[in-house]
Structure formats: structure tokens, C-alpha cells
Short mmCIF file of N, CA and C in Angstrom, two decimals:
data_model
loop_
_atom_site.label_atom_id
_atom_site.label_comp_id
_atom_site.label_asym_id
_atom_site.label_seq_id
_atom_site.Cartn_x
_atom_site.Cartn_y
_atom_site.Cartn_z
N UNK Z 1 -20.87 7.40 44.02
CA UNK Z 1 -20.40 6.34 43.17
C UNK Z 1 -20.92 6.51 41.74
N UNK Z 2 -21.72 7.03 41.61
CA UNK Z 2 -22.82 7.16 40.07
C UNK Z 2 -22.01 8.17 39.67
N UNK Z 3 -21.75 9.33 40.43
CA UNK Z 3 -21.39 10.51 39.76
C UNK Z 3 -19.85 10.18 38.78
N UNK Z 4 -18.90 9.34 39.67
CA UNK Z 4 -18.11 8.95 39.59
C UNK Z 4 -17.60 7.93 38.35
N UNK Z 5 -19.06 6.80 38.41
CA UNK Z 5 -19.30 5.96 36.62
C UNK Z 5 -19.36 7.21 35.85
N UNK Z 6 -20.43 8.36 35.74
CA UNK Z 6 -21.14 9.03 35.07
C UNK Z 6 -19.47 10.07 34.40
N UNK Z 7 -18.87 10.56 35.36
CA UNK Z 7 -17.54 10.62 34.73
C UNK Z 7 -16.61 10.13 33.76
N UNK Z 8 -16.50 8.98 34.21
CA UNK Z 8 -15.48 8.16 33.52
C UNK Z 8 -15.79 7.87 31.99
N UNK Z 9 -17.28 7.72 32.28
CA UNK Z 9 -18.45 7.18 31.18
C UNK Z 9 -18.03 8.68 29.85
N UNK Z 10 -18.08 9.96 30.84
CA UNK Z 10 -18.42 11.10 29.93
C UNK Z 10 -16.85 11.37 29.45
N UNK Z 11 -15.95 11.14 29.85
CA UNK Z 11 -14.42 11.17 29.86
C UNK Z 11 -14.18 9.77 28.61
N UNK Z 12 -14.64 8.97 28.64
CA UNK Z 12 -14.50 7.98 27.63
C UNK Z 12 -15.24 8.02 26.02
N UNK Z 13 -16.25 8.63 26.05
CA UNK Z 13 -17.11 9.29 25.28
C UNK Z 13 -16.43 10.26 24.81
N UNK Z 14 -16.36 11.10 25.28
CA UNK Z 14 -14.92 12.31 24.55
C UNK Z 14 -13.85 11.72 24.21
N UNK Z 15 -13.17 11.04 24.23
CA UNK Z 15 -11.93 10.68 24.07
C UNK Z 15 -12.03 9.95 22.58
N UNK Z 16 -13.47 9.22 22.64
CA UNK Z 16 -13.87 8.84 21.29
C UNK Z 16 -14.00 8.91 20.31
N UNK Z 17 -15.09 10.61 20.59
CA UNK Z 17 -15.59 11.23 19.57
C UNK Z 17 -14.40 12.05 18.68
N UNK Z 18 -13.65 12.22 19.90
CA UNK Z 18 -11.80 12.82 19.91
C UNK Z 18 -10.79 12.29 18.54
N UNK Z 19 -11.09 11.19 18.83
CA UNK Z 19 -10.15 10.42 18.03
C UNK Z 19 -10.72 10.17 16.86
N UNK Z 20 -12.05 9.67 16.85
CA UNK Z 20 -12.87 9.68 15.30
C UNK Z 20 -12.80 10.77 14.45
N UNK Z 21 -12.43 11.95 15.32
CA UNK Z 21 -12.20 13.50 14.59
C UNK Z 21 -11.28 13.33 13.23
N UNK Z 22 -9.95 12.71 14.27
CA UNK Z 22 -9.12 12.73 13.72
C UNK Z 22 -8.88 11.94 12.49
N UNK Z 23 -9.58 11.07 12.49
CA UNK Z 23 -9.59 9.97 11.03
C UNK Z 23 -9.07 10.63 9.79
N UNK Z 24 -10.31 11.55 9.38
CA UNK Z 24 -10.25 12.06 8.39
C UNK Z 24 -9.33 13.16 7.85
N UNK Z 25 -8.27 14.09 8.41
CA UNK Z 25 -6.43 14.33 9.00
C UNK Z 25 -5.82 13.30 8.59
N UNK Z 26 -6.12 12.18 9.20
CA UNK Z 26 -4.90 11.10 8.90
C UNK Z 26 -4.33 10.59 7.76
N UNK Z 27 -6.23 10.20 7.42
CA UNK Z 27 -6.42 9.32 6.07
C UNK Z 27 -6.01 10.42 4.38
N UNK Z 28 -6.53 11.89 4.91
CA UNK Z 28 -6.75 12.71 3.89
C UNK Z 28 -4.80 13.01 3.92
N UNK Z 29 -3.63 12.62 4.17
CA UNK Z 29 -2.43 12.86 4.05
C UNK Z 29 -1.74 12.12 3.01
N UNK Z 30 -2.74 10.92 2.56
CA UNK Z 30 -2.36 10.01 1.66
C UNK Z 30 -3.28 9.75 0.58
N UNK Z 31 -2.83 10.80 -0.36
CA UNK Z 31 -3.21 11.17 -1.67
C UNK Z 31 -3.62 9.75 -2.25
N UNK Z 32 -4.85 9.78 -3.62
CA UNK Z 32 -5.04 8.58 -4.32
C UNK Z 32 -4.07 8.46 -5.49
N UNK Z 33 -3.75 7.32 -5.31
CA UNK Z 33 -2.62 7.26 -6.56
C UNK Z 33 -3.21 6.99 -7.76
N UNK Z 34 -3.35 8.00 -8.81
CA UNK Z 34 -3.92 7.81 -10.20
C UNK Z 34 -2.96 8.19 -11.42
N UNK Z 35 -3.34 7.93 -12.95
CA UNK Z 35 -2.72 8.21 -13.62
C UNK Z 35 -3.74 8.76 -14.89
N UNK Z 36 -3.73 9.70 -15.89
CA UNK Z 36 -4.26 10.61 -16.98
C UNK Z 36 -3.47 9.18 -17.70
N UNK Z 37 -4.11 10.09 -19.30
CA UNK Z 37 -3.86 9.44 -20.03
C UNK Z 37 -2.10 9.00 -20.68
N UNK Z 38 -1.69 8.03 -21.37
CA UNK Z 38 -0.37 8.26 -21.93
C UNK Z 38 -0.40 8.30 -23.30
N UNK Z 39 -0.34 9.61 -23.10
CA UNK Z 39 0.27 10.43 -24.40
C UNK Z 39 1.13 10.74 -25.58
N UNK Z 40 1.05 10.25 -26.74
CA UNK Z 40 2.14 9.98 -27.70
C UNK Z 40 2.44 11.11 -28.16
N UNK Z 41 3.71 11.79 -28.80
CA UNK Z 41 3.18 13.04 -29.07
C UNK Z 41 4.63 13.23 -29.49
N UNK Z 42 4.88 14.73 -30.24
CA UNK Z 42 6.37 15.53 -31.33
C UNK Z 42 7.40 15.35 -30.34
N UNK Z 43 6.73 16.24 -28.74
CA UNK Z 43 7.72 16.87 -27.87
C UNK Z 43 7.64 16.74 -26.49
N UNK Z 44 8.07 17.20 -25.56
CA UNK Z 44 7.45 17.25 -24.17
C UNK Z 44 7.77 18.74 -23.85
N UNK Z 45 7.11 19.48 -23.10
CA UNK Z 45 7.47 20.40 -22.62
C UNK Z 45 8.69 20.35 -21.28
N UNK Z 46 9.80 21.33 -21.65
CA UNK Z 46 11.40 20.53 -20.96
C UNK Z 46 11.15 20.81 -19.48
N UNK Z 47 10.37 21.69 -18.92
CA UNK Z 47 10.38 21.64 -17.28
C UNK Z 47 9.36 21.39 -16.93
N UNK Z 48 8.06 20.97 -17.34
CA UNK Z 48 6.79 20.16 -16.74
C UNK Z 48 6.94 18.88 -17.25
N UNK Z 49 7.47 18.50 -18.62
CA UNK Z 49 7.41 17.27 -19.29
C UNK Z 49 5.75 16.66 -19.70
N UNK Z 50 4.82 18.28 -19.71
CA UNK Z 50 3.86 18.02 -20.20
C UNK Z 50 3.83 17.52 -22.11
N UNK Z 51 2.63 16.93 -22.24
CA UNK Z 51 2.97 16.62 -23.44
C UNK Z 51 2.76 17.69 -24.33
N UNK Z 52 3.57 17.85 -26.08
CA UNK Z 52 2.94 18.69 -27.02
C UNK Z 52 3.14 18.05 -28.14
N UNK Z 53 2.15 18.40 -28.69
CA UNK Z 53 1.57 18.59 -30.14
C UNK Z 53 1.60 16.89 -30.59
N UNK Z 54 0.21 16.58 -29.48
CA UNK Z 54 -0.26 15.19 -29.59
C UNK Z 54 -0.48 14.50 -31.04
N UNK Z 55 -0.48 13.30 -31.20
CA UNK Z 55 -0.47 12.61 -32.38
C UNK Z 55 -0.18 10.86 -32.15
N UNK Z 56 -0.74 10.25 -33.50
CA UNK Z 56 -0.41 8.71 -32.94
C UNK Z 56 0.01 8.33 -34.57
N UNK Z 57 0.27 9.13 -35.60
CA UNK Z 57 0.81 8.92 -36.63
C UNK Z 57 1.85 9.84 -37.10
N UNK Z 58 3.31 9.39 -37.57
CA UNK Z 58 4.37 10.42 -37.58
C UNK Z 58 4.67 9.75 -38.94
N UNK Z 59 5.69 11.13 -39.71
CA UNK Z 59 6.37 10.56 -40.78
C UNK Z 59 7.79 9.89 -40.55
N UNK Z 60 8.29 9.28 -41.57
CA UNK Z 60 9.41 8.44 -41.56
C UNK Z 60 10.74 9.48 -41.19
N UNK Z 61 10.81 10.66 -41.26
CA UNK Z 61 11.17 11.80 -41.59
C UNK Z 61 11.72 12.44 -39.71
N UNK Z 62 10.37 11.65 -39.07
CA UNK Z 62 10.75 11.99 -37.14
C UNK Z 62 11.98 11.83 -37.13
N UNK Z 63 12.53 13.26 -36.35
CA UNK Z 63 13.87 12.76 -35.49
C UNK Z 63 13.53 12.36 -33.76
N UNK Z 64 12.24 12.50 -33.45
CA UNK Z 64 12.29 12.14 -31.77
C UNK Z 64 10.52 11.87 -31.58
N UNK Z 65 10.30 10.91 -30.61
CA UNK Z 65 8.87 10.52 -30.54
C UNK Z 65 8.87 10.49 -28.95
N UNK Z 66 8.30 11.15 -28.60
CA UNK Z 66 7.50 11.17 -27.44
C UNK Z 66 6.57 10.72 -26.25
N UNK Z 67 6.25 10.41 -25.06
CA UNK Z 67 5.35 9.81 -24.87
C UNK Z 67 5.61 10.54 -23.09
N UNK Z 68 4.41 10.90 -22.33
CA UNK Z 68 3.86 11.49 -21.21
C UNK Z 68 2.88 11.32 -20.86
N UNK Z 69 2.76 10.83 -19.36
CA UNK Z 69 1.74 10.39 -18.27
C UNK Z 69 1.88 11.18 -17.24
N UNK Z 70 0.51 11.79 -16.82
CA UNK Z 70 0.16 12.21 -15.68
C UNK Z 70 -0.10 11.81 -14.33
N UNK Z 71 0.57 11.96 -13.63
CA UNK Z 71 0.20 11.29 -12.41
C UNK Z 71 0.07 11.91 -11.23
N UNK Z 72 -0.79 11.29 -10.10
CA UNK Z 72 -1.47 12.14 -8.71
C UNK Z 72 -0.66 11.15 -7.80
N UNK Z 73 -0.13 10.94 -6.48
CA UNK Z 73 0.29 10.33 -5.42
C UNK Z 73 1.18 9.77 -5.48
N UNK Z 74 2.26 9.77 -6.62
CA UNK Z 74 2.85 8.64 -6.22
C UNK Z 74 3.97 9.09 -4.88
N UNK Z 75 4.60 7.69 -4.90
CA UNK Z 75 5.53 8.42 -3.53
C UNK Z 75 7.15 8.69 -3.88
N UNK Z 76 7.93 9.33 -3.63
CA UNK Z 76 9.33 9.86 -4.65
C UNK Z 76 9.96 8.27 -4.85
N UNK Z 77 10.00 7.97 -3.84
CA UNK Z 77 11.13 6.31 -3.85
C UNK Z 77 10.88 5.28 -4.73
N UNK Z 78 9.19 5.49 -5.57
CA UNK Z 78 8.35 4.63 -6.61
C UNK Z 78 9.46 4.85 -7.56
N UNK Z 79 8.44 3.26 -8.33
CA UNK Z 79 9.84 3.36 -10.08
C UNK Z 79 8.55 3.51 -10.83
N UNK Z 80 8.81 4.00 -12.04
CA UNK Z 80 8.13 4.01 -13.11
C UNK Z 80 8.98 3.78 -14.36
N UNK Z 81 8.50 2.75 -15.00
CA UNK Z 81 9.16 2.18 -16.43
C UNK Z 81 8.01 2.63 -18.06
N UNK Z 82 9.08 3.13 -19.00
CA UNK Z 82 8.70 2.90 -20.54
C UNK Z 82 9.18 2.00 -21.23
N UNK Z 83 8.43 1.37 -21.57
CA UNK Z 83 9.03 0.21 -22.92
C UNK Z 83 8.03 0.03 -24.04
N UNK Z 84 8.96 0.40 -25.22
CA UNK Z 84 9.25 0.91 -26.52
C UNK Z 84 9.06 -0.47 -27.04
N UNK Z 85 8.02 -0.73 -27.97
CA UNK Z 85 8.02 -2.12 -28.64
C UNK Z 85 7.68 -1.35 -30.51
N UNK Z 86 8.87 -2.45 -31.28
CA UNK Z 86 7.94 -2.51 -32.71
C UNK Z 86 7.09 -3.54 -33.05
N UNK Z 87 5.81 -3.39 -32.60
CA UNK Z 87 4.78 -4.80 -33.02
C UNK Z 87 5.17 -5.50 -34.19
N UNK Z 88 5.69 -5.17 -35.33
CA UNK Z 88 5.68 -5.84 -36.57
C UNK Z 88 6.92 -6.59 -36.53
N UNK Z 89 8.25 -5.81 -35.78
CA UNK Z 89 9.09 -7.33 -35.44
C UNK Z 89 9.38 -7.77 -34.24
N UNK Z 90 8.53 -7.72 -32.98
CA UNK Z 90 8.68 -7.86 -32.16
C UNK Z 90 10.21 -7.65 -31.57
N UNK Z 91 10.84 -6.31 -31.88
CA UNK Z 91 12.12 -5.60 -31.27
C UNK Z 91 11.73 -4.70 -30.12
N UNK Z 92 12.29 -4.70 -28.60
CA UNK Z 92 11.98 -4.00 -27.82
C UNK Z 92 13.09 -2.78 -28.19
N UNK Z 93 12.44 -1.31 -28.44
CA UNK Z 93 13.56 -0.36 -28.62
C UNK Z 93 14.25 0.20 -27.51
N UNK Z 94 13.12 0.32 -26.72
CA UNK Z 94 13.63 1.31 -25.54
C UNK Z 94 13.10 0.53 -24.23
N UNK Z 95 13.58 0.49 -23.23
CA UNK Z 95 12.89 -0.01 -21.80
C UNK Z 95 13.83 0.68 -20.96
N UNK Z 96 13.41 1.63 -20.18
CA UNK Z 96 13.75 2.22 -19.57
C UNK Z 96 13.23 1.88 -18.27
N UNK Z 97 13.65 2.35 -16.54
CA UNK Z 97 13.18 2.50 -15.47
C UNK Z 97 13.66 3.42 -14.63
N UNK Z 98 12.95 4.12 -14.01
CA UNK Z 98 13.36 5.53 -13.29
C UNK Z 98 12.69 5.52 -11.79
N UNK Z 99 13.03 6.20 -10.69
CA UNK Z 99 12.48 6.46 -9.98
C UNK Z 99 11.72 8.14 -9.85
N UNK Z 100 10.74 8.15 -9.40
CA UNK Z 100 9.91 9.72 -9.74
C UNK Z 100 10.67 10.70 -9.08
N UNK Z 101 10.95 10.74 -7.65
CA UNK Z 101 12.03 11.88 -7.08
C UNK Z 101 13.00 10.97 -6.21
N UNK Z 102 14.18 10.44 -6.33
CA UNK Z 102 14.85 9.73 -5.74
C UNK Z 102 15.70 10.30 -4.67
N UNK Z 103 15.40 9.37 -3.60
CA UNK Z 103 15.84 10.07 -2.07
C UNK Z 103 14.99 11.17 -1.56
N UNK Z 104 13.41 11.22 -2.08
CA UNK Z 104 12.39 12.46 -1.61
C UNK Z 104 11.57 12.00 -1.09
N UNK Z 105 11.19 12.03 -0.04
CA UNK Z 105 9.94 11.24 -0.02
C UNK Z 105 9.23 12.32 0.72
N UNK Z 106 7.31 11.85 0.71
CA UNK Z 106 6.61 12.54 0.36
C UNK Z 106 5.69 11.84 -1.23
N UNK Z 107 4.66 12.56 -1.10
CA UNK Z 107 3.71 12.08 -2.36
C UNK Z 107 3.65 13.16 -3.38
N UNK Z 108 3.82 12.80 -4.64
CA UNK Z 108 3.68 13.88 -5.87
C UNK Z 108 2.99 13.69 -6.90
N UNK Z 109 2.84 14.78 -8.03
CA UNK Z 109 2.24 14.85 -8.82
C UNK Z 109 2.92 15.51 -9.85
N UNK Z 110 2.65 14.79 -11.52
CA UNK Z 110 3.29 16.07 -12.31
C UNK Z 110 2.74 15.24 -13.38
N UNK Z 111 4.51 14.81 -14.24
CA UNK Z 111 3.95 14.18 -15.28
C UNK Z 111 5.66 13.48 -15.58
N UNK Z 112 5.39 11.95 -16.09
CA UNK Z 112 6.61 11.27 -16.29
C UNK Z 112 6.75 11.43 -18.09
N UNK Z 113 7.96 11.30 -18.74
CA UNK Z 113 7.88 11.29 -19.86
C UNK Z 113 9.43 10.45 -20.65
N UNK Z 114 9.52 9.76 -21.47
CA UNK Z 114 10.37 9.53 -21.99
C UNK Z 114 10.40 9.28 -23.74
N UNK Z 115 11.64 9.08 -24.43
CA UNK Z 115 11.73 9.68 -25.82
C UNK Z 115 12.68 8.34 -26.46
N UNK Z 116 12.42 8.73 -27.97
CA UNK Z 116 12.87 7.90 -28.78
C UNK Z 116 13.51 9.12 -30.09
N UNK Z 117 14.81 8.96 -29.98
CA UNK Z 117 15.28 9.95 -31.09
C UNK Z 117 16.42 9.31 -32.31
N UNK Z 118 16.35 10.08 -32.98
CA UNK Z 118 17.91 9.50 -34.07
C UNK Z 118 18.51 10.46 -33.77
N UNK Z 119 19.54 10.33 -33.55
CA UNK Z 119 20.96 11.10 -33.18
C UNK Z 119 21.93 11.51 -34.55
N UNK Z 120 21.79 9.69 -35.12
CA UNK Z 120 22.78 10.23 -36.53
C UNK Z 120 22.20 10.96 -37.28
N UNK Z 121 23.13 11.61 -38.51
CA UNK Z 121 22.42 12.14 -39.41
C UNK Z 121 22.15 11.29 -40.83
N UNK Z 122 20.95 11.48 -41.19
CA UNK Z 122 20.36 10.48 -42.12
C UNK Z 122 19.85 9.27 -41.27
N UNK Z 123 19.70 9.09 -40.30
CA UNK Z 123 18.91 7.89 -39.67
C UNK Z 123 17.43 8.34 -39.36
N UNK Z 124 16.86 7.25 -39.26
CA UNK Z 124 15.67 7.05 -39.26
C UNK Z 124 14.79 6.50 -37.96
N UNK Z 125 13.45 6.60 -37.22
CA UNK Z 125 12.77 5.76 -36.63
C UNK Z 125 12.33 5.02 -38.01
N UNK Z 126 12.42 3.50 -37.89
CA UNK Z 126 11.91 2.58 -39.17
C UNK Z 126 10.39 2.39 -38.98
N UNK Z 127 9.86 2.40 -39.99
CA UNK Z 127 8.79 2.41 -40.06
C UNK Z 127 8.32 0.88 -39.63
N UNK Z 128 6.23 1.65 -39.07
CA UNK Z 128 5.79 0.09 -38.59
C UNK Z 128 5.22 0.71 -37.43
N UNK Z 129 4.71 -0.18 -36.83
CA UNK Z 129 3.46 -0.35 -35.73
C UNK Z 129 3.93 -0.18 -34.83
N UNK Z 130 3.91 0.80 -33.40
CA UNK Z 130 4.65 0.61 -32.00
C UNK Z 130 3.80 0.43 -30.87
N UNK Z 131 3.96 0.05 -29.82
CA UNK Z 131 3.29 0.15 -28.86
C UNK Z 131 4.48 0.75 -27.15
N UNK Z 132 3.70 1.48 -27.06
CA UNK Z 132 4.55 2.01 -25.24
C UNK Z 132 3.40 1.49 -24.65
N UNK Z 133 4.48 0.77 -23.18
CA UNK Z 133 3.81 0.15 -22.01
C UNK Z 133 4.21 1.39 -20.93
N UNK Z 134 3.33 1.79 -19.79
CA UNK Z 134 4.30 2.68 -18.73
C UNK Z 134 3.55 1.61 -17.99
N UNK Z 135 4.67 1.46 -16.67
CA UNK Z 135 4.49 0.63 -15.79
C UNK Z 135 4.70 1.25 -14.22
N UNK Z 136 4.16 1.32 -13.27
CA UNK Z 136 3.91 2.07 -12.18
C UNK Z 136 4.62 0.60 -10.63
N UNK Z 137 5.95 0.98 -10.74
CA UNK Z 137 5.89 -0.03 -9.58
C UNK Z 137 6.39 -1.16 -10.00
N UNK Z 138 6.34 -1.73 -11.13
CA UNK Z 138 6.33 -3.04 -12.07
C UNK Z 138 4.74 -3.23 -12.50
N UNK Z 139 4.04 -2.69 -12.35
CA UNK Z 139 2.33 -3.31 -12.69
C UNK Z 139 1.90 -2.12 -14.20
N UNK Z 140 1.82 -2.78 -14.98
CA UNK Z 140 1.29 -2.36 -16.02
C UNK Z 140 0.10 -1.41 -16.12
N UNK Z 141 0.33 -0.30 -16.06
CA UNK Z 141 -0.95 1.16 -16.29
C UNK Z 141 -1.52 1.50 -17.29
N UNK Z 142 -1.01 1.73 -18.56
CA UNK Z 142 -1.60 1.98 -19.04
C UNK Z 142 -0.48 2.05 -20.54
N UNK Z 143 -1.41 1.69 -21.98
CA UNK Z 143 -0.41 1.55 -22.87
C UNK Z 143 -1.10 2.68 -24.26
N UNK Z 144 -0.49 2.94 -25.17
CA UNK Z 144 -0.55 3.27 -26.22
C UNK Z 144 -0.12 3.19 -27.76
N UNK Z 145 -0.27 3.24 -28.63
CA UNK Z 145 -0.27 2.98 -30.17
C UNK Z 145 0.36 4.11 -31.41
N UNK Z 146 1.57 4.00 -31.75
CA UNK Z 146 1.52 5.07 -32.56
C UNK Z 146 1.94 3.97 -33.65
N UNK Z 147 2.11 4.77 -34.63
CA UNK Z 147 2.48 4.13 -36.33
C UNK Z 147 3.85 5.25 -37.18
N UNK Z 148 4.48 4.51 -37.29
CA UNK Z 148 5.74 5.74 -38.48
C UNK Z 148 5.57 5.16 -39.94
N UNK Z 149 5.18 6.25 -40.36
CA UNK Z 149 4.46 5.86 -41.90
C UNK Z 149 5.83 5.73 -43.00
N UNK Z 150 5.58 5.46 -43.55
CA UNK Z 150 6.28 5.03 -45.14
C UNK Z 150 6.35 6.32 -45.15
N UNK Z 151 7.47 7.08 -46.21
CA UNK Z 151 6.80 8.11 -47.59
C UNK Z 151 5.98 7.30 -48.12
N UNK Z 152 4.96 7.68 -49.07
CA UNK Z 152 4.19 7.72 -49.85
C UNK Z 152 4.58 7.94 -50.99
N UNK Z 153 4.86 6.49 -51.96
CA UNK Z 153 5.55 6.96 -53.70
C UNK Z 153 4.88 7.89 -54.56
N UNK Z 154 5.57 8.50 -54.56
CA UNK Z 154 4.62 9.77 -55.79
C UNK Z 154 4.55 8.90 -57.32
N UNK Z 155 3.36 9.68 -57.45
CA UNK Z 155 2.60 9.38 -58.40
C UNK Z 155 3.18 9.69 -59.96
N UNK Z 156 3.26 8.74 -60.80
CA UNK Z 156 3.53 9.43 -62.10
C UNK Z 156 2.81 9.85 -62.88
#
């Protein structure tokens, strides 16, 4: 009869230690969802959508403004939103919303990016204070500051 507890006992004990194995498999399949900085910047690079040739002051003169976030986990079916504000007249320019890989699922990593350009010719980004919001989901991540300067009147 002992031998018999002493079994079941050692059979239950394994089965334990068994499964506690496995925790760390399970848990390690579901990446932490983080985000780098968001990046104002000339350009994006066109097949990473990494950022280039960072900056948070442009001339009046920009035909396209930039902005790229890095991100670890998210899952493809997630949304991620940009919105384009001019602080000085409170005009929203741009608000955009996207999903990261739509119909993929699975967890990823890369980098999200979206743009502000003039199309016509002779138009302008107007000068003044901006701020980009990126938003992960609907929850606000993380924001940034650029400025489009005046010319500068030359001097007589």
C-alpha cells in the first residue's frame, strides 16, 4: 500500500515539475510591447520606414515632414494612429489610423511612419509650432515637437 502512495506521490511530483518547465515556452511567445522614440525628421527610409536625417526645426521652403516610431510586439490586427496638430491655431492637419499588418497575425516589430507634404507647386507647410501624437490602440504613446520657421528678412 505505501509503495503504491509512494508512486502516485512520485508520478504527481513529475507531472509538476513537468508543467512548471513549461511556463517559461509559453510566457516567452508573447513579446513585450514597447515603443523607441518618435522621430521628426526630412524623410523615412521607403522599405524599413526608418527615420532620416532627424531634426525638429525645418524651413518654410519643406515640401514633406516626417515622423517614425519604433516598435517591439505589437500584434498585426493592432491600430496605430498620427495626428498632426498646429499649436498656434489649433488646426488638426493630419489624423490618420492604420492597422500594423492587417489580416496577419502574429507579433511584430519594425517601425510605423507617416508624412505631411505639399503637392502643389508654390505651396507651403505654414509656418508655426506643431505637435504629432502616435497613438497605439487608441492610448496615447508618445508625442513630439517640431517648428517651420519663417524666412528670415534680410538685412539692409
Amino acid at each position: 500500500m505505501k509503495r503504491i502512495k509512494l508512486k502516485k506521490s512520485l508520478v504527481l511530483l513529475l507531472s509538476v515539475i513537468f508543467i512548471l518547465s513549461l511556463v517559461p515556452f509559453t510566457t516567452s511567445c508573447m513579446p513585450e510591447l514597447s515603443f523607441g522614440d518618435l522621430v521628426i525628421c526630412e524623410d523615412v527610409n521607403q522599405d524599413t520606414l526608418e527615420p532620416v536625417n532627424a531634426k525638429s526645426e525645418f524651413d518654410i521652403e519643406a515640401k514633406k515632414i516626417s515622423a517614425s516610431i519604433e516598435y517591439f510586439g505589437v500584434k498585426g490586427e493592432e491600430n496605430y494612429r498620427f495626428s498632426w496638430t498646429n499649436i498656434d491655431t489649433g488646426e488638426n492637419v493630419l489624423d490618420k489610423t492604420m492597422q500594423y499588418f492587417e489580416g496577419e497575425e502574429g507579433y511584430f516589430e519594425g517601425y510605423a511612419a507617416s508624412y505631411i507634404n505639399v503637392t502643389e507647386e508654390g505651396g507651403i507647410i505654414p509656418p508655426g509650432n506643431y505637435k504629432i501624437e502616435f497613438y497605439h490602440s487608441g492610448e496615447l504613446i508618445k508625442t513630439a515637437d517640431f517648428i517651420v520657421k519663417k524666412p528670415e528678412e534680410q538685412k539692409k
